[in-house]
Structures are given as structure tokens and as C-alpha cells.
mmCIF file of C-alpha atoms and ligand atoms in Angstrom:
data_model
loop_
_atom_site.group_PDB
_atom_site.id
_atom_site.type_symbol
_atom_site.label_atom_id
_atom_site.label_comp_id
_atom_site.label_asym_id
_atom_site.label_seq_id
_atom_site.Cartn_x
_atom_site.Cartn_y
_atom_site.Cartn_z
ATOM 1 C CA UNK A 115 4.364 -59.910 50.457
ATOM 2 C CA UNK A 116 2.013 -57.210 51.743
ATOM 3 C CA UNK A 117 -0.350 -58.360 49.775
ATOM 4 C CA UNK A 118 0.145 -61.660 52.437
ATOM 5 C CA UNK A 119 0.197 -59.889 55.854
ATOM 6 C CA UNK A 120 -3.457 -59.003 54.534
ATOM 7 C CA UNK A 121 -5.122 -62.020 53.710
ATOM 8 C CA UNK A 122 -4.261 -62.579 57.839
ATOM 9 C CA UNK A 123 -7.581 -61.639 59.328
ATOM 10 C CA UNK A 124 -8.260 -60.409 63.030
ATOM 11 C CA UNK A 125 -6.109 -59.758 65.405
ATOM 12 C CA UNK A 126 -2.804 -59.677 63.137
ATOM 13 C CA UNK A 127 0.095 -58.539 65.068
ATOM 14 C CA UNK A 128 -0.759 -61.743 67.689
ATOM 15 C CA UNK A 129 -1.462 -64.018 65.860
ATOM 16 C CA UNK A 130 0.599 -67.205 65.698
ATOM 17 C CA UNK A 131 0.694 -69.959 64.087
ATOM 18 C CA UNK A 132 -0.605 -73.012 65.688
ATOM 19 C CA UNK A 133 2.140 -75.809 64.945
ATOM 20 C CA UNK A 134 4.307 -73.871 65.798
ATOM 21 C CA UNK A 135 3.397 -70.645 67.903
ATOM 22 C CA UNK A 136 5.599 -68.188 64.768
ATOM 23 C CA UNK A 137 3.984 -65.506 63.713
ATOM 24 C CA UNK A 138 1.499 -66.869 61.571
ATOM 25 C CA UNK A 139 0.763 -65.047 57.429
ATOM 26 C CA UNK A 140 -2.476 -66.730 56.952
ATOM 27 C CA UNK A 141 -5.684 -67.712 59.468
ATOM 28 C CA UNK A 142 -8.382 -69.598 58.111
ATOM 29 C CA UNK A 143 -11.649 -68.273 60.197
ATOM 30 C CA UNK A 144 -13.473 -71.676 58.907
ATOM 31 C CA UNK A 145 -11.156 -73.857 59.866
ATOM 32 C CA UNK A 146 -10.207 -71.650 63.164
ATOM 33 C CA UNK A 147 -6.482 -72.581 62.125
ATOM 34 C CA UNK A 148 -3.635 -69.944 61.907
ATOM 35 C CA UNK A 149 -0.330 -70.947 60.102
ATOM 36 C CA UNK A 150 2.831 -68.872 59.680
ATOM 37 C CA UNK A 151 4.239 -69.710 55.896
ATOM 38 C CA UNK A 152 5.944 -72.552 56.479
ATOM 39 C CA UNK A 153 3.192 -74.698 58.045
ATOM 40 C CA UNK A 154 0.726 -73.250 55.538
ATOM 41 C CA UNK A 155 2.494 -74.483 51.813
ATOM 42 C CA UNK A 156 2.772 -77.836 53.381
ATOM 43 C CA UNK A 157 -0.930 -77.770 55.278
ATOM 44 C CA UNK A 158 -2.253 -77.063 51.737
ATOM 45 C CA UNK A 159 -0.802 -80.250 49.499
ATOM 46 C CA UNK A 160 -1.668 -82.243 52.881
ATOM 47 C CA UNK A 161 -5.321 -81.314 52.280
ATOM 48 C CA UNK A 162 -5.116 -81.876 47.889
ATOM 49 C CA UNK A 163 -3.660 -85.421 49.175
ATOM 50 C CA UNK A 164 -6.774 -85.889 51.539
ATOM 51 C CA UNK A 165 -9.936 -84.707 48.809
ATOM 52 C CA UNK A 166 -7.611 -87.047 46.066
ATOM 53 C CA UNK A 167 -8.075 -89.782 48.668
ATOM 54 C CA UNK A 168 -11.799 -89.420 49.788
ATOM 55 C CA UNK A 169 -13.012 -89.052 46.570
ATOM 56 C CA UNK A 170 -11.493 -91.696 44.536
ATOM 57 C CA UNK A 171 -9.470 -89.384 42.332
ATOM 58 C CA UNK A 172 -6.645 -91.392 41.058
ATOM 59 C CA UNK A 173 -3.713 -93.594 42.013
ATOM 60 C CA UNK A 174 0.057 -92.482 41.128
ATOM 61 C CA UNK A 175 -0.282 -95.186 38.641
ATOM 62 C CA UNK A 176 -2.765 -93.256 36.712
ATOM 63 C CA UNK A 177 -1.098 -90.969 33.525
ATOM 64 C CA UNK A 178 -2.950 -87.464 34.955
ATOM 65 C CA UNK A 179 -3.147 -84.402 32.363
ATOM 66 C CA UNK A 180 -4.104 -80.911 34.223
ATOM 67 C CA UNK A 181 -5.965 -78.336 32.244
ATOM 68 C CA UNK A 182 -3.910 -75.281 33.200
ATOM 69 C CA UNK A 183 -4.941 -71.751 32.070
ATOM 70 C CA UNK A 184 -1.946 -69.065 33.561
ATOM 71 C CA UNK A 185 -4.166 -68.698 36.536
ATOM 72 C CA UNK A 186 -3.373 -69.374 40.310
ATOM 73 C CA UNK A 187 -5.554 -72.447 41.087
ATOM 74 C CA UNK A 188 -4.163 -74.429 38.009
ATOM 75 C CA UNK A 189 -0.622 -73.457 38.194
ATOM 76 C CA UNK A 190 -1.159 -73.842 42.040
ATOM 77 C CA UNK A 191 -2.791 -77.632 41.351
ATOM 78 C CA UNK A 192 0.293 -78.571 39.109
ATOM 79 C CA UNK A 193 2.997 -77.289 41.730
ATOM 80 C CA UNK A 194 0.497 -79.520 44.135
ATOM 81 C CA UNK A 195 0.875 -82.315 42.256
ATOM 82 C CA UNK A 196 4.839 -82.094 41.549
ATOM 83 C CA UNK A 197 5.363 -81.608 45.387
ATOM 84 C CA UNK A 198 3.546 -85.010 46.544
ATOM 85 C CA UNK A 199 5.225 -87.199 43.444
ATOM 86 C CA UNK A 200 2.200 -87.019 40.848
ATOM 87 C CA UNK A 201 3.947 -87.473 37.452
ATOM 88 C CA UNK A 202 1.454 -84.885 35.479
ATOM 89 C CA UNK A 203 1.468 -83.248 32.405
ATOM 90 C CA UNK A 204 -0.279 -79.749 31.340
ATOM 91 C CA UNK A 205 -2.681 -78.722 28.500
ATOM 92 C CA UNK A 206 -3.261 -75.073 27.738
ATOM 93 C CA UNK A 207 -6.377 -73.732 25.295
ATOM 94 C CA UNK A 208 -5.398 -70.752 23.749
ATOM 95 C CA UNK A 209 -8.864 -68.990 22.878
ATOM 96 C CA UNK A 210 -7.424 -66.251 21.264
ATOM 97 C CA UNK A 211 -8.846 -63.628 23.778
ATOM 98 C CA UNK A 212 -7.187 -59.905 23.399
ATOM 99 C CA UNK A 213 -10.081 -57.100 25.966
ATOM 100 C CA UNK A 214 -7.905 -55.123 25.210
ATOM 101 C CA UNK A 215 -5.201 -56.515 27.669
ATOM 102 C CA UNK A 216 -3.649 -59.612 25.452
ATOM 103 C CA UNK A 217 -5.077 -62.238 28.156
ATOM 104 C CA UNK A 218 -4.778 -65.092 25.814
ATOM 105 C CA UNK A 219 -0.606 -64.236 25.080
ATOM 106 C CA UNK A 220 0.117 -63.838 28.651
ATOM 107 C CA UNK A 221 -2.243 -66.186 30.307
ATOM 108 C CA UNK A 222 0.063 -68.393 27.568
ATOM 109 C CA UNK A 223 3.601 -66.847 28.662
ATOM 110 C CA UNK A 224 2.744 -68.032 32.276
ATOM 111 C CA UNK A 225 1.691 -71.225 31.781
ATOM 112 C CA UNK A 226 4.926 -71.922 29.295
ATOM 113 C CA UNK A 227 7.004 -70.287 31.681
ATOM 114 C CA UNK A 228 5.800 -72.019 35.002
ATOM 115 C CA UNK A 229 5.862 -75.790 32.157
ATOM 116 C CA UNK A 230 9.306 -74.557 31.482
ATOM 117 C CA UNK A 231 11.063 -74.328 35.208
ATOM 118 C CA UNK A 232 10.299 -76.690 36.091
ATOM 119 C CA UNK A 233 10.443 -78.474 33.241
ATOM 120 C CA UNK A 234 6.778 -80.891 32.420
ATOM 121 C CA UNK A 235 5.319 -80.739 29.157
ATOM 122 C CA UNK A 236 2.480 -78.549 28.027
ATOM 123 C CA UNK A 237 0.569 -79.490 24.870
ATOM 124 C CA UNK A 238 -0.915 -75.784 23.678
ATOM 125 C CA UNK A 239 -4.039 -76.736 21.561
ATOM 126 C CA UNK A 240 -4.610 -73.177 20.202
ATOM 127 C CA UNK A 241 -7.967 -72.094 18.924
ATOM 128 C CA UNK A 242 -7.794 -69.570 16.125
ATOM 129 C CA UNK A 243 -4.894 -71.515 14.369
ATOM 130 C CA UNK A 244 -6.237 -74.866 14.397
ATOM 131 C CA UNK A 245 -9.417 -73.700 13.368
ATOM 132 C CA UNK A 246 -9.312 -70.492 11.936
ATOM 133 C CA UNK A 247 -11.093 -68.265 14.036
ATOM 134 C CA UNK A 248 -11.506 -66.938 17.629
ATOM 135 C CA UNK A 249 -14.204 -67.813 20.324
ATOM 136 C CA UNK A 250 -14.912 -64.736 20.538
ATOM 137 C CA UNK A 251 -15.595 -64.880 16.126
ATOM 138 C CA UNK A 252 -17.064 -68.081 16.905
ATOM 139 C CA UNK A 253 -19.875 -66.889 18.959
ATOM 140 C CA UNK A 254 -19.826 -64.017 16.382
ATOM 141 C CA UNK A 255 -20.717 -65.832 13.437
ATOM 142 C CA UNK A 256 -23.596 -68.739 15.900
ATOM 143 C CA UNK A 257 -25.354 -66.088 17.666
ATOM 144 C CA UNK A 258 -24.704 -68.402 20.805
ATOM 145 C CA UNK A 259 -23.863 -66.386 24.088
ATOM 146 C CA UNK A 260 -25.548 -63.282 22.556
ATOM 147 C CA UNK A 261 -22.001 -61.365 22.170
ATOM 148 C CA UNK A 262 -20.350 -62.090 25.130
ATOM 149 C CA UNK A 263 -18.530 -66.130 24.315
ATOM 150 C CA UNK A 264 -18.691 -67.879 27.035
ATOM 151 C CA UNK A 265 -20.534 -70.770 26.117
ATOM 152 C CA UNK A 266 -19.397 -71.007 23.211
ATOM 153 C CA UNK A 267 -15.377 -71.273 25.360
ATOM 154 C CA UNK A 268 -16.635 -73.678 27.699
ATOM 155 C CA UNK A 269 -17.959 -75.994 25.147
ATOM 156 C CA UNK A 270 -14.918 -75.717 23.021
ATOM 157 C CA UNK A 271 -12.970 -76.400 26.288
ATOM 158 C CA UNK A 272 -14.201 -79.068 27.236
ATOM 159 C CA UNK A 273 -13.998 -80.855 23.417
ATOM 160 C CA UNK A 274 -10.925 -80.247 23.532
ATOM 161 C CA UNK A 275 -9.558 -81.415 26.846
ATOM 162 C CA UNK A 276 -11.574 -84.727 26.243
ATOM 163 C CA UNK A 277 -10.244 -84.828 22.762
ATOM 164 C CA UNK A 278 -6.160 -84.738 23.240
ATOM 165 C CA UNK A 279 -7.111 -86.762 26.398
ATOM 166 C CA UNK A 280 -8.123 -89.972 24.380
ATOM 167 C CA UNK A 281 -4.908 -88.475 21.574
ATOM 168 C CA UNK A 282 -2.413 -89.468 24.472
ATOM 169 C CA UNK A 283 -4.430 -91.463 26.482
ATOM 170 C CA UNK A 284 -4.434 -89.557 29.640
ATOM 171 C CA UNK A 285 -6.649 -91.833 32.505
ATOM 172 C CA UNK A 286 -7.706 -88.586 35.065
ATOM 173 C CA UNK A 287 -8.414 -85.167 32.904
ATOM 174 C CA UNK A 288 -7.480 -82.325 35.978
ATOM 175 C CA UNK A 289 -9.008 -78.558 36.137
ATOM 176 C CA UNK A 290 -8.533 -76.294 38.755
ATOM 177 C CA UNK A 291 -11.780 -75.765 40.695
ATOM 178 C CA UNK A 292 -11.464 -73.758 43.816
ATOM 179 C CA UNK A 293 -14.203 -74.507 46.395
ATOM 180 C CA UNK A 294 -15.786 -70.810 45.216
ATOM 181 C CA UNK A 295 -16.040 -71.915 42.106
ATOM 182 C CA UNK A 296 -17.792 -75.240 43.261
ATOM 183 C CA UNK A 297 -19.547 -73.343 45.757
ATOM 184 C CA UNK A 298 -20.826 -70.726 42.869
ATOM 185 C CA UNK A 299 -21.677 -73.087 40.012
ATOM 186 C CA UNK A 300 -23.802 -74.942 43.125
ATOM 187 C CA UNK A 301 -25.527 -71.955 44.063
ATOM 188 C CA UNK A 302 -26.973 -71.270 40.476
ATOM 189 C CA UNK A 303 -27.650 -74.454 39.596
ATOM 190 C CA UNK A 304 -29.384 -74.658 42.551
ATOM 191 C CA UNK A 305 -32.088 -71.399 42.140
ATOM 192 C CA UNK A 306 -32.577 -72.626 38.855
ATOM 193 C CA UNK A 307 -32.954 -75.868 40.293
ATOM 194 C CA UNK A 308 -31.369 -77.663 37.418
ATOM 195 C CA UNK A 309 -32.032 -81.412 38.156
ATOM 196 C CA UNK A 310 -29.297 -82.599 35.866
ATOM 197 C CA UNK A 311 -26.657 -80.646 36.085
ATOM 198 C CA UNK A 312 -26.582 -81.345 40.329
ATOM 199 C CA UNK A 313 -26.705 -84.543 39.388
ATOM 200 C CA UNK A 314 -23.717 -84.338 37.634
ATOM 201 C CA UNK A 315 -22.305 -81.684 39.849
ATOM 202 C CA UNK A 316 -19.022 -83.237 41.734
ATOM 203 C CA UNK A 317 -15.427 -83.785 42.377
ATOM 204 C CA UNK A 318 -15.007 -86.283 40.202
ATOM 205 C CA UNK A 319 -17.122 -87.000 36.430
ATOM 206 C CA UNK A 320 -16.706 -90.802 36.052
ATOM 207 C CA UNK A 321 -15.461 -91.943 32.203
ATOM 208 C CA UNK A 322 -18.817 -93.727 32.865
ATOM 209 C CA UNK A 323 -19.542 -93.719 28.640
ATOM 210 C CA UNK A 324 -17.270 -94.341 26.198
ATOM 211 C CA UNK A 325 -15.065 -91.929 24.636
ATOM 212 C CA UNK A 326 -15.523 -89.996 27.544
ATOM 213 C CA UNK A 327 -12.369 -89.361 30.345
ATOM 214 C CA UNK A 328 -12.493 -89.725 34.065
ATOM 215 C CA UNK A 329 -12.091 -85.248 35.111
ATOM 216 C CA UNK A 330 -11.583 -84.264 38.531
ATOM 217 C CA UNK A 331 -11.521 -81.624 40.908
ATOM 218 C CA UNK A 332 -8.390 -81.581 43.374
ATOM 219 C CA UNK A 333 -8.950 -78.210 44.448
ATOM 220 C CA UNK A 334 -12.626 -78.441 45.067
ATOM 221 C CA UNK A 335 -12.151 -78.202 49.065
ATOM 222 C CA UNK A 336 -9.880 -75.558 48.442
ATOM 223 C CA UNK A 337 -11.375 -71.485 49.428
ATOM 224 C CA UNK A 338 -10.229 -69.502 46.651
ATOM 225 C CA UNK A 339 -8.431 -67.479 49.593
ATOM 226 C CA UNK A 340 -6.693 -70.349 50.203
ATOM 227 C CA UNK A 341 -5.141 -70.894 46.817
ATOM 228 C CA UNK A 342 -4.124 -66.918 45.889
ATOM 229 C CA UNK A 343 -1.562 -66.830 49.483
ATOM 230 C CA UNK A 344 -0.233 -70.887 48.316
ATOM 231 C CA UNK A 345 0.824 -69.196 45.101
ATOM 232 C CA UNK A 346 2.001 -65.960 46.337
ATOM 233 C CA UNK A 347 3.816 -67.541 48.733
ATOM 234 C CA UNK A 348 5.319 -70.217 46.556
ATOM 235 C CA UNK A 349 6.339 -67.888 43.742
ATOM 236 C CA UNK A 350 4.675 -69.032 41.404
ATOM 237 C CA UNK A 351 3.914 -66.551 38.474
ATOM 238 C CA UNK A 352 0.173 -66.486 37.617
ATOM 239 C CA UNK A 353 -1.405 -64.079 35.607
ATOM 240 C CA UNK A 354 -3.694 -61.275 37.260
ATOM 241 C CA UNK A 355 -5.971 -59.778 34.924
ATOM 242 C CA UNK A 356 -9.324 -61.252 34.767
ATOM 243 C CA UNK A 357 -10.547 -63.098 31.512
ATOM 244 C CA UNK A 358 -12.190 -59.390 30.276
ATOM 245 C CA UNK A 359 -15.085 -61.466 29.151
ATOM 246 C CA UNK A 360 -15.322 -62.965 33.494
ATOM 247 C CA UNK A 361 -16.431 -58.812 34.603
ATOM 248 C CA UNK A 362 -20.576 -58.585 35.818
ATOM 249 C CA UNK A 363 -20.764 -62.316 35.333
ATOM 250 C CA UNK A 364 -23.661 -64.325 37.290
ATOM 251 C CA UNK A 365 -21.164 -66.567 38.592
ATOM 252 C CA UNK A 366 -18.809 -63.665 39.693
ATOM 253 C CA UNK A 367 -22.142 -61.688 41.621
ATOM 254 C CA UNK A 368 -22.960 -65.389 43.155
ATOM 255 C CA UNK A 369 -19.582 -65.787 44.144
ATOM 256 C CA UNK A 370 -19.785 -62.264 45.639
ATOM 257 C CA UNK A 371 -23.728 -63.197 47.131
ATOM 258 C CA UNK A 372 -21.492 -66.332 49.136
ATOM 259 C CA UNK A 373 -18.582 -64.311 50.044
ATOM 260 C CA UNK A 374 -21.201 -61.871 52.264
ATOM 261 C CA UNK A 375 -22.531 -65.058 53.713
ATOM 262 C CA UNK A 376 -18.992 -66.623 54.670
ATOM 263 C CA UNK A 377 -17.835 -63.295 56.257
ATOM 264 C CA UNK A 378 -21.069 -63.956 58.519
ATOM 265 C CA UNK A 379 -20.836 -66.845 59.132
ATOM 266 C CA UNK A 380 -16.988 -68.640 58.440
ATOM 267 C CA UNK A 381 -17.529 -71.980 56.861
ATOM 268 C CA UNK A 382 -20.802 -71.252 55.371
ATOM 269 C CA UNK A 383 -19.102 -71.994 51.789
ATOM 270 C CA UNK A 384 -17.148 -75.122 52.360
ATOM 271 C CA UNK A 385 -20.525 -76.817 54.946
ATOM 272 C CA UNK A 386 -23.160 -75.657 51.926
ATOM 273 C CA UNK A 387 -21.057 -77.199 49.357
ATOM 274 C CA UNK A 388 -20.416 -80.666 51.688
ATOM 275 C CA UNK A 389 -23.226 -80.807 52.609
ATOM 276 C CA UNK A 390 -24.508 -80.739 48.888
ATOM 277 C CA UNK A 391 -21.749 -83.808 48.119
ATOM 278 C CA UNK A 392 -23.538 -85.906 51.636
ATOM 279 C CA UNK A 393 -27.317 -85.264 50.057
ATOM 280 C CA UNK A 394 -25.787 -86.155 46.803
ATOM 281 C CA UNK A 395 -24.204 -89.240 48.040
ATOM 282 C CA UNK A 396 -26.969 -90.499 49.346
ATOM 283 C CA UNK A 397 -29.661 -89.847 46.902
ATOM 284 C CA UNK A 398 -31.652 -87.029 47.898
ATOM 285 C CA UNK A 399 -30.930 -86.205 43.681
ATOM 286 C CA UNK A 400 -33.112 -89.183 41.672
ATOM 287 C CA UNK A 401 -31.360 -90.246 38.553
ATOM 288 C CA UNK A 402 -34.569 -90.561 36.354
ATOM 289 C CA UNK A 403 -33.684 -87.358 34.556
ATOM 290 C CA UNK A 404 -30.954 -88.367 33.768
ATOM 291 C CA UNK A 405 -32.402 -90.312 30.929
ATOM 292 C CA UNK A 406 -31.101 -87.510 28.351
ATOM 293 C CA UNK A 407 -27.160 -88.814 28.895
ATOM 294 C CA UNK A 408 -27.463 -92.214 28.642
ATOM 295 C CA UNK A 409 -27.409 -92.242 24.940
ATOM 296 C CA UNK A 410 -24.498 -90.795 23.366
ATOM 297 C CA UNK A 411 -22.548 -91.343 20.299
ATOM 298 C CA UNK A 412 -19.573 -91.289 18.514
ATOM 299 C CA UNK A 413 -19.546 -87.586 16.294
ATOM 300 C CA UNK A 414 -19.324 -88.632 12.709
ATOM 301 C CA UNK A 415 -16.812 -85.385 12.245
ATOM 302 C CA UNK A 416 -14.472 -85.836 15.520
ATOM 303 C CA UNK A 417 -15.457 -88.754 17.248
ATOM 304 C CA UNK A 418 -16.171 -87.734 20.599
ATOM 305 C CA UNK A 419 -19.086 -88.870 22.404
ATOM 306 C CA UNK A 420 -22.454 -86.557 22.321
ATOM 307 C CA UNK A 421 -26.280 -87.320 23.351
ATOM 308 C CA UNK A 422 -27.049 -84.657 20.670
ATOM 309 C CA UNK A 423 -28.380 -85.940 17.280
ATOM 310 C CA UNK A 424 -26.041 -86.135 14.117
ATOM 311 C CA UNK A 425 -22.914 -83.567 14.962
ATOM 312 C CA UNK A 426 -21.950 -83.274 18.305
ATOM 313 C CA UNK A 427 -22.367 -79.253 19.344
ATOM 314 C CA UNK A 428 -19.449 -78.264 19.416
ATOM 315 C CA UNK A 429 -18.937 -79.860 14.997
ATOM 316 C CA UNK A 430 -22.353 -77.762 14.781
ATOM 317 C CA UNK A 431 -20.219 -74.291 15.662
ATOM 318 C CA UNK A 432 -19.411 -74.845 12.281
ATOM 319 C CA UNK A 433 -21.867 -75.544 10.533
ATOM 320 C CA UNK A 434 -23.921 -73.134 11.814
ATOM 321 C CA UNK A 435 -24.603 -70.173 9.742
ATOM 322 C CA UNK A 436 -26.316 -66.558 10.701
ATOM 323 C CA UNK A 437 -29.260 -66.226 12.331
ATOM 324 C CA UNK A 438 -29.530 -69.849 13.688
ATOM 325 C CA UNK A 439 -31.550 -69.710 17.235
ATOM 326 C CA UNK A 440 -29.302 -70.514 19.965
ATOM 327 C CA UNK A 441 -28.207 -73.280 20.597
ATOM 328 C CA UNK A 442 -26.547 -73.014 24.139
ATOM 329 C CA UNK A 443 -29.095 -75.100 26.099
ATOM 330 C CA UNK A 444 -27.785 -77.860 24.375
ATOM 331 C CA UNK A 445 -26.544 -79.833 27.156
ATOM 332 C CA UNK A 446 -22.876 -81.330 26.590
ATOM 333 C CA UNK A 447 -21.946 -85.053 27.899
ATOM 334 C CA UNK A 448 -20.710 -83.821 31.045
ATOM 335 C CA UNK A 449 -23.010 -81.538 31.984
ATOM 336 C CA UNK A 450 -20.983 -78.464 32.891
ATOM 337 C CA UNK A 451 -22.589 -75.487 31.217
ATOM 338 C CA UNK A 452 -23.097 -73.302 34.393
ATOM 339 C CA UNK A 453 -18.675 -74.434 34.803
ATOM 340 C CA UNK A 454 -16.276 -71.979 33.042
HETATM 341 S S1 Q46 B 764 -12.686 -67.871 29.884
HETATM 342 FE FE1 Q46 B 764 -13.830 -68.473 28.821
HETATM 343 FE FE2 Q46 B 764 -14.595 -67.876 30.803
HETATM 344 FE FE3 Q46 B 764 -13.323 -65.906 29.266
HETATM 345 S S2 Q46 B 764 -15.347 -65.951 27.551
HETATM 346 FE FE4 Q46 B 764 -16.322 -66.489 29.531
HETATM 347 S S3 Q46 B 764 -15.493 -68.291 30.126
HETATM 348 S S4 Q46 B 764 -14.892 -66.084 30.798
HETATM 349 S S5 Q46 B 764 -13.429 -69.279 33.204
HETATM 350 ZN ZN1 ZN B 765 4.273 -72.627 62.178
HETATM 351 ZN ZN1 ZN B 766 -17.750 -83.692 16.876
#
């Protein structure tokens, strides 16, 4: 409970729930809203439902697949979906990451336990078992990412998510990206003026090309701090260790910068992201630079859609031999190169 108390900012002892007057457990300065445990646990699903409807993400008739990593965001999202009455299955992708903390082994255990406790279906893709190599080994062999396997990891996860969603006829794939993730991605894309990535950053990535599954981010308006409080207050067990390769990453540095801004100006992160979505909706980012995404064809090896000539970027990793220059700059079909 100490961790929750520390989430309350400002005049801690006097903070009262705006809805019932009981002692508040969290103060969200960005919303000028303090809430007690019960009202906070009601408020979070209401916010998520609002985002689902606001961005037309899915309905109760869709077949939903949630990508779960064993972390607080994706497990909380799965929990919220149950509470909102959506039925959703899970997908865990084992990457074979150890990093001295048995990261993949432990994160799988949290995802598996959650599914078991709630009697939910969990698909598991074990990359080392299926492809014979961990993502670290692939990164070393192909020289993608200069000993940091994030480029290989992102490509592998996107490939596996789309493959399983298609194979089992899910209509929507959900990820647990929260507002802090989205704001950090947006910040990175903006300071580098990565036009194609800006065009495609959205709470919803439409399945607008054959072979692509619709992807949505129902937590895109939820602060990371709110999701941490939700997981703790709901008693959700999740992996607290970050992936060992997340350390010193650019996206964490961008998150820290945005948190400094947020602490001086509560709501700055949300405003940055929502203003971007409004500008994007109003056509500020022209689609004329989006030509690369127009010509998708089925990869001859795996059948997944790709804009690369010949094999898709994922399959190319397995025919790639030593000293090939880094091909990580090739754009994947969903333009999420900078995402986690
Ligand atoms: S899991 Fe994969 Fe992240 Fe680890 S290897 Fe990098 S991209 S940091 S979200
Ligand atoms: Zn209350
Ligand atoms: Zn392929």
C-alpha cells in the first residue's frame, strides 16, 4: 500500500475523493481529479471505454486478441476488457531474453498465471523454439541493431502478432501502449521529422491492405502512472523488471524529458498527444509521402504482407549472412519502427 500512497501528490493527508469525500489514493493533477480506491478502479475502465468508442476501435462483436508481455499495461488492459464485458484472448511472444534476470521466463510466468487465474485463453509463440534462435542471437548474427536486439525484437513481435491474429481469425489486435509510450514515440518521430511514421501514429491502424489485421491501442490516453496504480490496486501481479535492453534506450530518455515537462505543466503530455491527433485528423500531415505503403505483396516465404521487394523483412533475417549491412531502416508494413 505504501507504493500507492506515494502516488498521491500534494497535500496528501487532506486529499479527498472528488466523488465521495473519502480519503483519496491518487491525485491526477492533469485531470484536476483525486479519487479513492473504489472510484479510481471505476474511473479507469470508463476512460478506456471512452477511448474505444471515441476512436471506433472495436465492438462486442469483434474477435479480440491482446498482446500480453507480463507487464502492468497489457495485463491491466486484459483485466479492463473483462470488466467491460469484452471477451478477448491473449498472445504471449517468448523472445528468449535472459539478461541475468530470466526476463522472458519470468514475464511468461506472469502472463500464464493471469490467464489461468481468470480462465482466459493464451496463445504462446516461442521464438527460440520455433526459429532456433533467441532474438539476441538473431541480432548478433545479422548485425541488426549493433548488439541491441530491439530492431529484431520489434520486427519479430509485429510479424508474430499479425501471423497469429490471421491464423485464428481475430479481427482486432490490441496492444498495451499507454500515453507515456505514445508521447515518447511521437516526440522521437517529431524531433527527427519522420513523416511516414507521423502519418501512421494513431490509436487505430486500419487493416487497409490485404493480410493486415486491425491494430488498436485502448490505453493511449492513460498515463503510465495511472496504469501502475490500477495494477497495484487491482492486485494484478506483473513483472516489475524492465527488459534488460530497455536500459539507456532513447525512448526512456524521451519519457524522462516529457516527465520533466509534465511535472511543471500537468497535462502537457496528454495535450502534446491529443493536439497531434487533432492536427493529423485535420490533414496537417499530407499522405503524399506515404507511397511506400501502397504496394504490398505477400511474402513468398511466410505469406505475410510486405512492401519490401521479395521476402519480408522478418524472413530476410533468416537468410541473412555475415557482414550484411544493417537493413533495419526498411520500413515495416505498419510503420512502427520506433515503437517498442
Ligand atoms: S522487449 Fe524487445 Fe523492448 Fe527488450 S529487446 Fe528492446 S524492443 S527493450 S519493449
Ligand atoms: Zn470515492
Ligand atoms: Zn516473410
